[in-house]
């Protein structure tokens, strides 16, 4: 198929900036998905911008700050074109690689934003997300503190990640929310329970993360045991043991459609997310993650690939048949609070 040189644009939230309808997830450039190469990562950022990608996604927790530091110079060099999204709320500990603490209290938020601004080397974050929700802190208190960051000029727009539809509405009543970022793919559709409908109703842009099922939907690996010893996916229930084998078989219809259309499996998976959003009347900006320039033309072209009704019907049963949860510990996901 032909590759458009630029992506169509959509608005972020009710009155946010226009962004390319597919963003770039930068997480894997610093951690989680195998070896990283700084030169290639930086070249990938430039190539993404050239391809029409303008929403670049990071978080303070990725590489414990290293991901923000990595992309900072790129953001500064292209400040008028890049819409930079980062996140707070997940704390890590040096002595336990698996430890994740959730912090939503206002004092923490005020410290976190300054640390992100410093690492990125910028004075304002375009989109600041609460990465995970701590139900022990009233949502209005956390969103109130985030709104104060907007008033202080440190943040332009607010986002939430892994919240339910009810939580999104509650937050929106405190301050407009531009974007909801949660996992959404052929393998992970729990957001369709309530979050997607609430986002559509409120005019919140949905930013599906892991739209390629952390790479599994591309068929690049069929068991996380094939991956590097420190690859995060080795610890995820879906990608190991009997679940991996069962889930690998579920990709067959994706591969069949890709072969018949002369496109890649990744492109079918991404096109599905775009079209599923249309069904819900929702603006969507998926953020496939990659460390490599070679993926960009392929992934951005998927934003304009249209699957037929018959193809969509063939893909429909997949999510309900997936074996294994999407996290080892699901307790901090929106799905756990539905
Ligand atoms: N809010 C949250 O809680 C949360 C959680 C997870 C992720 N995120 C964000 O979402 C972004 C995307 O999610 P993700 O990175 O977890 O998963 P993903 O986008 O579903 O998949 C990324 C994986 O797919 C591979 N890949 C990308 N394009 C490909 C292609 N065309 N063909 C074959 N393989 C391809 C990448 O490898 P290569 O690098 O080799 O291309 C990487 O291993 C992250 O970067 C991060 O910014 C947010």
CSV table of C-alpha atoms and ligand atoms in Angstrom, one decimal:
chain,number,residue,atom,x,y,z
A,1,UNK,CA,0.0,0.0,0.0
A,2,UNK,CA,1.1,3.6,-0.5
A,3,UNK,CA,2.4,5.5,2.6
A,4,UNK,CA,1.0,9.0,3.2
A,5,UNK,CA,3.8,11.4,4.0
A,6,UNK,CA,1.8,13.1,6.8
A,7,UNK,CA,-1.0,11.8,9.1
A,8,UNK,CA,-4.4,13.3,9.3
A,9,UNK,CA,-4.8,15.5,12.4
A,10,UNK,CA,-7.4,15.5,15.2
A,11,UNK,CA,-7.9,17.7,18.2
A,12,UNK,CA,-6.8,16.7,21.6
A,13,UNK,CA,-9.8,17.2,23.9
A,14,UNK,CA,-12.4,19.9,23.4
A,15,UNK,CA,-9.9,22.8,22.8
A,16,UNK,CA,-6.4,21.3,22.8
A,17,UNK,CA,-3.9,21.3,20.0
A,18,UNK,CA,-4.2,19.4,16.7
A,19,UNK,CA,-2.1,16.3,16.7
A,20,UNK,CA,-1.3,13.6,14.1
A,21,UNK,CA,-3.9,10.9,14.5
A,22,UNK,CA,-1.2,8.5,15.6
A,23,UNK,CA,1.4,9.3,18.3
A,24,UNK,CA,4.7,7.7,19.3
A,25,UNK,CA,5.2,5.7,22.5
A,26,UNK,CA,8.8,6.4,23.6
A,27,UNK,CA,8.9,4.0,26.6
A,28,UNK,CA,10.8,1.2,24.9
A,29,UNK,CA,13.6,3.6,23.9
A,30,UNK,CA,14.8,3.5,27.5
A,31,UNK,CA,13.5,0.3,29.1
A,32,UNK,CA,11.2,-2.7,29.1
A,33,UNK,CA,11.4,-4.2,25.6
A,34,UNK,CA,14.9,-5.3,25.0
A,35,UNK,CA,18.2,-3.5,24.1
A,36,UNK,CA,18.0,0.2,23.4
A,37,UNK,CA,20.2,2.2,21.0
A,38,UNK,CA,20.2,5.9,21.7
A,39,UNK,CA,21.3,7.0,18.2
A,40,UNK,CA,18.5,5.0,16.6
A,41,UNK,CA,16.0,6.2,19.2
A,42,UNK,CA,16.8,9.8,18.5
A,43,UNK,CA,16.7,9.2,14.7
A,44,UNK,CA,13.3,7.6,15.3
A,45,UNK,CA,12.0,10.7,17.0
A,46,UNK,CA,13.0,12.9,14.1
A,47,UNK,CA,11.6,10.4,11.5
A,48,UNK,CA,8.3,10.3,13.4
A,49,UNK,CA,7.9,14.1,13.3
A,50,UNK,CA,8.7,14.0,9.6
A,51,UNK,CA,5.9,11.3,9.1
A,52,UNK,CA,3.3,13.6,10.7
A,53,UNK,CA,3.5,12.2,14.3
A,54,UNK,CA,3.3,15.1,16.8
A,55,UNK,CA,2.1,13.5,20.1
A,56,UNK,CA,5.2,12.0,21.8
A,57,UNK,CA,4.5,10.0,24.9
A,58,UNK,CA,6.8,9.5,27.9
A,59,UNK,CA,6.4,9.2,31.7
A,60,UNK,CA,8.6,10.0,34.7
A,61,UNK,CA,8.7,6.3,35.5
A,62,UNK,CA,10.1,5.1,32.2
A,63,UNK,CA,13.8,4.3,32.9
A,64,UNK,CA,13.3,6.2,36.2
A,65,UNK,CA,13.5,9.5,34.5
A,66,UNK,CA,15.9,8.4,31.7
A,67,UNK,CA,13.2,8.5,29.0
A,68,UNK,CA,12.3,12.1,29.7
A,69,UNK,CA,16.0,13.0,29.7
A,70,UNK,CA,16.5,11.1,26.4
A,71,UNK,CA,13.7,12.9,24.5
A,72,UNK,CA,14.2,16.3,26.1
A,73,UNK,CA,16.7,17.7,23.5
A,74,UNK,CA,14.4,16.6,20.7
A,75,UNK,CA,11.4,18.3,22.3
A,76,UNK,CA,13.4,21.5,22.8
A,77,UNK,CA,14.6,21.5,19.2
A,78,UNK,CA,11.1,21.1,17.9
A,79,UNK,CA,9.1,22.9,20.6
A,80,UNK,CA,6.6,24.5,18.3
A,81,UNK,CA,5.7,21.2,16.5
A,82,UNK,CA,5.9,18.6,19.3
A,83,UNK,CA,3.0,17.9,21.7
A,84,UNK,CA,4.8,16.4,24.7
A,85,UNK,CA,2.9,14.1,27.1
A,86,UNK,CA,4.3,12.8,30.3
A,87,UNK,CA,2.9,11.3,33.5
A,88,UNK,CA,3.3,11.1,37.3
A,89,UNK,CA,2.0,8.7,40.0
A,90,UNK,CA,4.2,5.6,39.8
A,91,UNK,CA,7.1,5.5,42.3
A,92,UNK,CA,9.9,3.0,42.0
A,93,UNK,CA,12.6,1.8,44.4
A,94,UNK,CA,16.2,1.2,43.7
A,95,UNK,CA,16.3,-2.0,45.7
A,96,UNK,CA,13.4,-3.8,44.0
A,97,UNK,CA,13.0,-3.6,40.2
A,98,UNK,CA,9.4,-4.9,40.4
A,99,UNK,CA,8.2,-2.4,43.1
A,100,UNK,CA,5.6,0.1,42.0
A,101,UNK,CA,4.0,2.5,44.5
A,102,UNK,CA,1.1,4.8,43.5
A,103,UNK,CA,1.1,8.4,44.6
A,104,UNK,CA,-1.8,10.8,43.9
A,105,UNK,CA,-1.4,13.3,46.8
A,106,UNK,CA,-1.1,17.0,45.9
A,107,UNK,CA,2.3,17.4,47.5
A,108,UNK,CA,3.7,14.6,45.4
A,109,UNK,CA,2.2,15.9,42.2
A,110,UNK,CA,3.8,19.4,42.8
A,111,UNK,CA,7.2,17.8,43.2
A,112,UNK,CA,6.8,15.4,40.3
A,113,UNK,CA,5.9,18.1,37.8
A,114,UNK,CA,9.0,20.1,38.6
A,115,UNK,CA,11.2,17.0,38.3
A,116,UNK,CA,9.7,16.2,34.9
A,117,UNK,CA,10.1,19.8,33.7
A,118,UNK,CA,13.7,19.7,34.8
A,119,UNK,CA,14.5,16.4,33.1
A,120,UNK,CA,12.8,17.5,29.9
A,121,UNK,CA,14.4,20.9,30.0
A,122,UNK,CA,11.2,22.7,29.1
A,123,UNK,CA,9.0,25.2,31.0
A,124,UNK,CA,5.6,23.7,30.2
A,125,UNK,CA,4.3,20.2,29.6
A,126,UNK,CA,1.6,20.0,26.9
A,127,UNK,CA,-0.3,17.1,28.4
A,128,UNK,CA,0.2,15.9,31.9
A,129,UNK,CA,-1.4,12.6,32.9
A,130,UNK,CA,-2.1,10.9,36.2
A,131,UNK,CA,-0.6,7.5,35.3
A,132,UNK,CA,-2.4,5.5,37.9
A,133,UNK,CA,-5.2,6.1,40.4
A,134,UNK,CA,-4.8,5.7,44.1
A,135,UNK,CA,-8.4,5.3,45.4
A,136,UNK,CA,-7.2,6.4,48.9
A,137,UNK,CA,-6.8,10.0,47.7
A,138,UNK,CA,-10.1,11.7,46.6
A,139,UNK,CA,-9.9,12.2,42.8
A,140,UNK,CA,-11.1,15.8,43.2
A,141,UNK,CA,-8.1,16.5,45.4
A,142,UNK,CA,-5.6,15.1,42.8
A,143,UNK,CA,-7.3,16.7,39.8
A,144,UNK,CA,-7.6,20.0,41.7
A,145,UNK,CA,-3.8,19.9,42.3
A,146,UNK,CA,-3.3,19.1,38.5
A,147,UNK,CA,-5.6,22.1,37.6
A,148,UNK,CA,-3.4,24.4,39.8
A,149,UNK,CA,-0.5,23.3,37.6
A,150,UNK,CA,-2.4,24.6,34.5
A,151,UNK,CA,-3.1,27.9,36.3
A,152,UNK,CA,0.6,28.1,37.2
A,153,UNK,CA,1.5,27.7,33.5
A,154,UNK,CA,3.5,24.5,34.1
A,155,UNK,CA,1.0,22.3,32.2
A,156,UNK,CA,-1.3,23.0,29.3
A,157,UNK,CA,-3.8,20.2,29.4
A,158,UNK,CA,-4.7,17.3,31.7
A,159,UNK,CA,-5.0,13.6,31.1
A,160,UNK,CA,-5.8,10.4,33.1
A,161,UNK,CA,-4.7,6.8,32.6
A,162,UNK,CA,-6.4,3.6,33.6
A,163,UNK,CA,-9.6,5.2,35.0
A,164,UNK,CA,-13.2,4.0,34.7
A,165,UNK,CA,-15.9,6.0,32.9
A,166,UNK,CA,-17.3,7.1,36.3
A,167,UNK,CA,-13.8,8.4,37.4
A,168,UNK,CA,-13.4,10.2,34.1
A,169,UNK,CA,-16.7,12.0,34.7
A,170,UNK,CA,-15.8,12.8,38.3
A,171,UNK,CA,-12.4,14.3,37.2
A,172,UNK,CA,-14.0,16.2,34.3
A,173,UNK,CA,-16.3,18.0,36.7
A,174,UNK,CA,-13.3,19.4,38.5
A,175,UNK,CA,-11.3,20.4,35.3
A,176,UNK,CA,-11.6,19.6,31.6
A,177,UNK,CA,-9.7,16.4,30.7
A,178,UNK,CA,-8.1,16.4,27.3
A,179,UNK,CA,-7.1,12.8,27.0
A,180,UNK,CA,-7.6,9.4,28.5
A,181,UNK,CA,-4.8,6.9,28.0
A,182,UNK,CA,-5.5,3.3,28.6
A,183,UNK,CA,-4.7,0.0,27.1
A,184,UNK,CA,-6.8,-0.8,24.0
A,185,UNK,CA,-6.1,-3.3,21.3
A,186,UNK,CA,-7.4,-6.5,19.7
A,187,UNK,CA,-6.3,-8.2,22.9
A,188,UNK,CA,-7.4,-5.7,25.6
A,189,UNK,CA,-10.9,-4.3,25.4
A,190,UNK,CA,-11.9,-3.8,29.0
A,191,UNK,CA,-12.0,0.0,28.3
A,192,UNK,CA,-15.1,-0.6,26.3
A,193,UNK,CA,-17.0,-1.4,29.5
A,194,UNK,CA,-17.3,2.3,30.5
A,195,UNK,CA,-14.2,4.4,29.8
A,196,UNK,CA,-14.7,4.6,26.0
A,197,UNK,CA,-18.3,5.7,26.3
A,198,UNK,CA,-17.6,8.3,28.9
A,199,UNK,CA,-14.7,9.7,26.8
A,200,UNK,CA,-16.9,9.9,23.7
A,201,UNK,CA,-19.7,11.7,25.6
A,202,UNK,CA,-17.3,14.2,27.2
A,203,UNK,CA,-15.3,14.9,24.1
A,204,UNK,CA,-12.1,13.4,25.7
A,205,UNK,CA,-9.6,12.1,23.2
A,206,UNK,CA,-8.7,8.5,23.7
A,207,UNK,CA,-5.0,7.5,23.5
A,208,UNK,CA,-4.8,3.7,23.3
A,209,UNK,CA,-1.5,2.5,24.7
A,210,UNK,CA,0.0,-0.9,23.8
A,211,UNK,CA,-2.1,-1.0,20.6
A,212,UNK,CA,0.1,-3.7,19.3
A,213,UNK,CA,-0.4,-5.8,22.5
A,214,UNK,CA,3.2,-5.0,23.5
A,215,UNK,CA,4.4,-6.4,20.2
A,216,UNK,CA,2.7,-9.8,20.6
A,217,UNK,CA,0.0,-8.9,18.0
A,218,UNK,CA,2.6,-8.3,15.4
A,219,UNK,CA,3.6,-12.0,15.6
A,220,UNK,CA,7.2,-10.9,16.3
A,221,UNK,CA,7.4,-13.3,19.3
A,222,UNK,CA,5.1,-16.1,20.4
A,223,UNK,CA,6.4,-16.7,23.9
A,224,UNK,CA,8.2,-14.2,26.1
A,225,UNK,CA,10.8,-16.9,26.8
A,226,UNK,CA,12.3,-16.0,23.4
A,227,UNK,CA,13.0,-12.4,24.6
A,228,UNK,CA,16.0,-11.0,26.5
A,229,UNK,CA,16.3,-12.0,30.1
A,230,UNK,CA,15.4,-8.5,31.4
A,231,UNK,CA,12.5,-8.0,29.0
A,232,UNK,CA,9.5,-6.8,31.0
A,233,UNK,CA,7.2,-9.1,29.0
A,234,UNK,CA,8.8,-12.2,30.5
A,235,UNK,CA,6.8,-11.4,33.6
A,236,UNK,CA,3.4,-10.8,31.9
A,237,UNK,CA,0.9,-13.6,32.2
A,238,UNK,CA,-0.3,-13.4,28.6
A,239,UNK,CA,3.1,-14.0,27.1
A,240,UNK,CA,4.3,-17.0,28.9
A,241,UNK,CA,3.5,-20.7,29.3
A,242,UNK,CA,0.2,-22.1,28.1
A,243,UNK,CA,-1.3,-18.7,27.8
A,244,UNK,CA,1.3,-17.6,25.3
A,245,UNK,CA,0.7,-20.7,23.1
A,246,UNK,CA,-3.1,-20.2,23.3
A,247,UNK,CA,-2.8,-16.5,22.5
A,248,UNK,CA,-0.4,-17.0,19.6
A,249,UNK,CA,-3.1,-19.1,17.9
A,250,UNK,CA,-5.5,-16.2,18.3
A,251,UNK,CA,-3.4,-14.0,16.0
A,252,UNK,CA,-4.2,-16.3,13.0
A,253,UNK,CA,-7.1,-14.2,11.7
A,254,UNK,CA,-5.0,-11.0,12.0
A,255,UNK,CA,-2.2,-12.6,9.9
A,256,UNK,CA,-4.7,-14.0,7.4
A,257,UNK,CA,-6.2,-10.5,6.8
A,258,UNK,CA,-2.8,-9.0,6.6
A,259,UNK,CA,-1.6,-11.5,4.0
A,260,UNK,CA,-4.8,-11.1,1.9
A,261,UNK,CA,-4.5,-7.3,1.9
A,262,UNK,CA,-0.7,-7.2,1.4
A,263,UNK,CA,-0.2,-5.3,4.7
A,264,UNK,CA,1.6,-6.2,7.9
A,265,UNK,CA,0.0,-7.8,11.0
A,266,UNK,CA,0.9,-4.7,12.9
A,267,UNK,CA,-1.0,-2.5,10.4
A,268,UNK,CA,-4.2,-4.6,10.8
A,269,UNK,CA,-3.9,-4.4,14.6
A,270,UNK,CA,-3.5,-0.6,14.4
A,271,UNK,CA,-6.3,-0.1,11.9
A,272,UNK,CA,-8.6,-2.1,14.1
A,273,UNK,CA,-8.1,0.4,17.0
A,274,UNK,CA,-8.8,3.4,14.7
A,275,UNK,CA,-12.0,1.8,13.4
A,276,UNK,CA,-13.2,0.6,16.8
A,277,UNK,CA,-13.0,4.2,18.0
A,278,UNK,CA,-15.2,5.2,15.0
A,279,UNK,CA,-17.8,2.7,16.2
A,280,UNK,CA,-17.9,4.5,19.5
A,281,UNK,CA,-17.9,8.0,18.0
A,282,UNK,CA,-14.6,8.7,19.6
A,283,UNK,CA,-11.5,10.7,18.6
A,284,UNK,CA,-8.5,8.4,19.0
A,285,UNK,CA,-4.7,8.8,18.9
A,286,UNK,CA,-3.0,5.4,19.3
A,287,UNK,CA,0.6,5.5,20.4
A,288,UNK,CA,2.4,2.4,19.1
A,289,UNK,CA,5.8,2.2,20.6
A,290,UNK,CA,9.0,1.6,18.7
A,291,UNK,CA,12.7,2.1,19.0
A,292,UNK,CA,13.2,1.9,15.2
A,293,UNK,CA,12.9,4.2,12.2
A,294,UNK,CA,11.9,1.3,10.0
A,295,UNK,CA,8.5,0.9,11.8
A,296,UNK,CA,7.3,4.4,11.2
A,297,UNK,CA,6.0,4.4,7.6
A,298,UNK,CA,4.4,1.0,8.3
A,299,UNK,CA,2.7,2.1,11.5
A,300,UNK,CA,1.5,5.6,10.3
A,301,UNK,CA,0.1,4.1,7.1
A,302,UNK,CA,-2.2,2.0,9.2
A,303,UNK,CA,-4.0,5.1,10.4
A,304,UNK,CA,-5.6,5.3,6.9
A,305,UNK,CA,-6.0,1.6,6.3
A,306,UNK,CA,-9.7,0.7,6.3
A,307,UNK,CA,-10.8,-2.9,7.2
A,308,UNK,CA,-14.0,-4.2,5.7
A,309,UNK,CA,-17.0,-5.2,7.8
A,310,UNK,CA,-16.2,-8.8,7.2
A,311,UNK,CA,-12.6,-8.4,8.3
A,312,UNK,CA,-13.8,-6.6,11.5
A,313,UNK,CA,-16.2,-9.4,12.2
A,314,UNK,CA,-13.4,-12.0,11.9
A,315,UNK,CA,-11.4,-10.0,14.5
A,316,UNK,CA,-14.3,-9.4,16.8
A,317,UNK,CA,-14.0,-12.6,19.0
A,318,UNK,CA,-10.3,-12.4,19.7
A,319,UNK,CA,-10.3,-10.3,22.9
A,320,UNK,CA,-12.8,-12.5,24.6
A,321,UNK,CA,-10.7,-15.5,24.1
A,322,UNK,CA,-7.4,-14.1,25.3
A,323,UNK,CA,-5.8,-16.2,28.1
A,324,UNK,CA,-4.1,-14.4,31.0
A,325,UNK,CA,-4.5,-10.9,32.5
A,326,UNK,CA,-2.8,-7.9,31.0
A,327,UNK,CA,-0.8,-7.3,34.2
A,328,UNK,CA,0.5,-9.6,36.8
A,329,UNK,CA,-1.1,-7.3,39.3
A,330,UNK,CA,-4.3,-5.8,37.9
A,331,UNK,CA,-5.2,-3.9,41.1
A,332,UNK,CA,-4.2,-0.4,39.8
A,333,UNK,CA,-6.0,-0.7,36.5
A,334,UNK,CA,-9.4,0.9,35.7
A,335,UNK,CA,-10.7,-2.6,35.0
A,336,UNK,CA,-10.2,-3.6,38.6
A,337,UNK,CA,-12.6,-0.8,39.7
A,338,UNK,CA,-15.3,-1.3,37.1
B,1,LIG,N1,-0.4,4.6,30.4
B,1,LIG,C1,0.2,3.4,30.7
B,1,LIG,O1,0.0,2.8,31.7
B,1,LIG,C2,1.1,2.8,29.6
B,1,LIG,C3,1.5,1.5,29.7
B,1,LIG,C4,2.3,0.9,28.7
B,1,LIG,C5,2.7,1.7,27.6
B,1,LIG,N2,2.3,3.1,27.6
B,1,LIG,C6,2.7,3.9,26.5
B,1,LIG,O2,2.2,3.4,25.3
B,1,LIG,C7,3.3,3.2,24.3
B,1,LIG,C8,3.0,2.1,23.4
B,1,LIG,O3,2.8,0.9,24.1
B,1,LIG,P1,3.8,-0.3,24.2
B,1,LIG,O4,5.1,0.2,23.7
B,1,LIG,O5,3.7,-0.9,25.5
B,1,LIG,O6,3.3,-1.4,23.2
B,1,LIG,P2,2.9,-1.6,21.7
B,1,LIG,O7,2.9,-0.2,21.0
B,1,LIG,O8,1.7,-2.4,21.6
B,1,LIG,O9,4.1,-2.5,21.1
B,1,LIG,C9,5.4,-2.1,21.2
B,1,LIG,C10,6.2,-3.3,20.7
B,1,LIG,O10,5.9,-3.5,19.3
B,1,LIG,C11,7.1,-3.5,18.5
B,1,LIG,N3,6.6,-2.9,17.2
B,1,LIG,C12,6.2,-1.6,17.0
B,1,LIG,N4,5.9,-1.5,15.7
B,1,LIG,C13,6.1,-2.7,15.1
B,1,LIG,C14,5.9,-3.2,13.8
B,1,LIG,N5,5.4,-2.4,12.8
B,1,LIG,N6,6.2,-4.5,13.5
B,1,LIG,C15,6.6,-5.3,14.5
B,1,LIG,N7,6.8,-4.9,15.8
B,1,LIG,C16,6.5,-3.6,16.1
B,1,LIG,C17,8.1,-2.7,19.3
B,1,LIG,O11,9.4,-3.2,19.0
B,1,LIG,P3,10.5,-2.3,18.3
B,1,LIG,O12,10.9,-1.3,19.2
B,1,LIG,O13,11.5,-3.3,17.9
B,1,LIG,O14,9.8,-1.7,17.1
B,1,LIG,C18,7.7,-3.0,20.7
B,1,LIG,O15,8.4,-4.2,21.1
B,1,LIG,C19,4.5,3.1,25.2
B,1,LIG,O16,5.7,3.4,24.5
B,1,LIG,C20,4.2,4.1,26.3
B,1,LIG,O17,4.5,5.4,25.9
B,1,LIG,C21,1.5,3.6,28.6
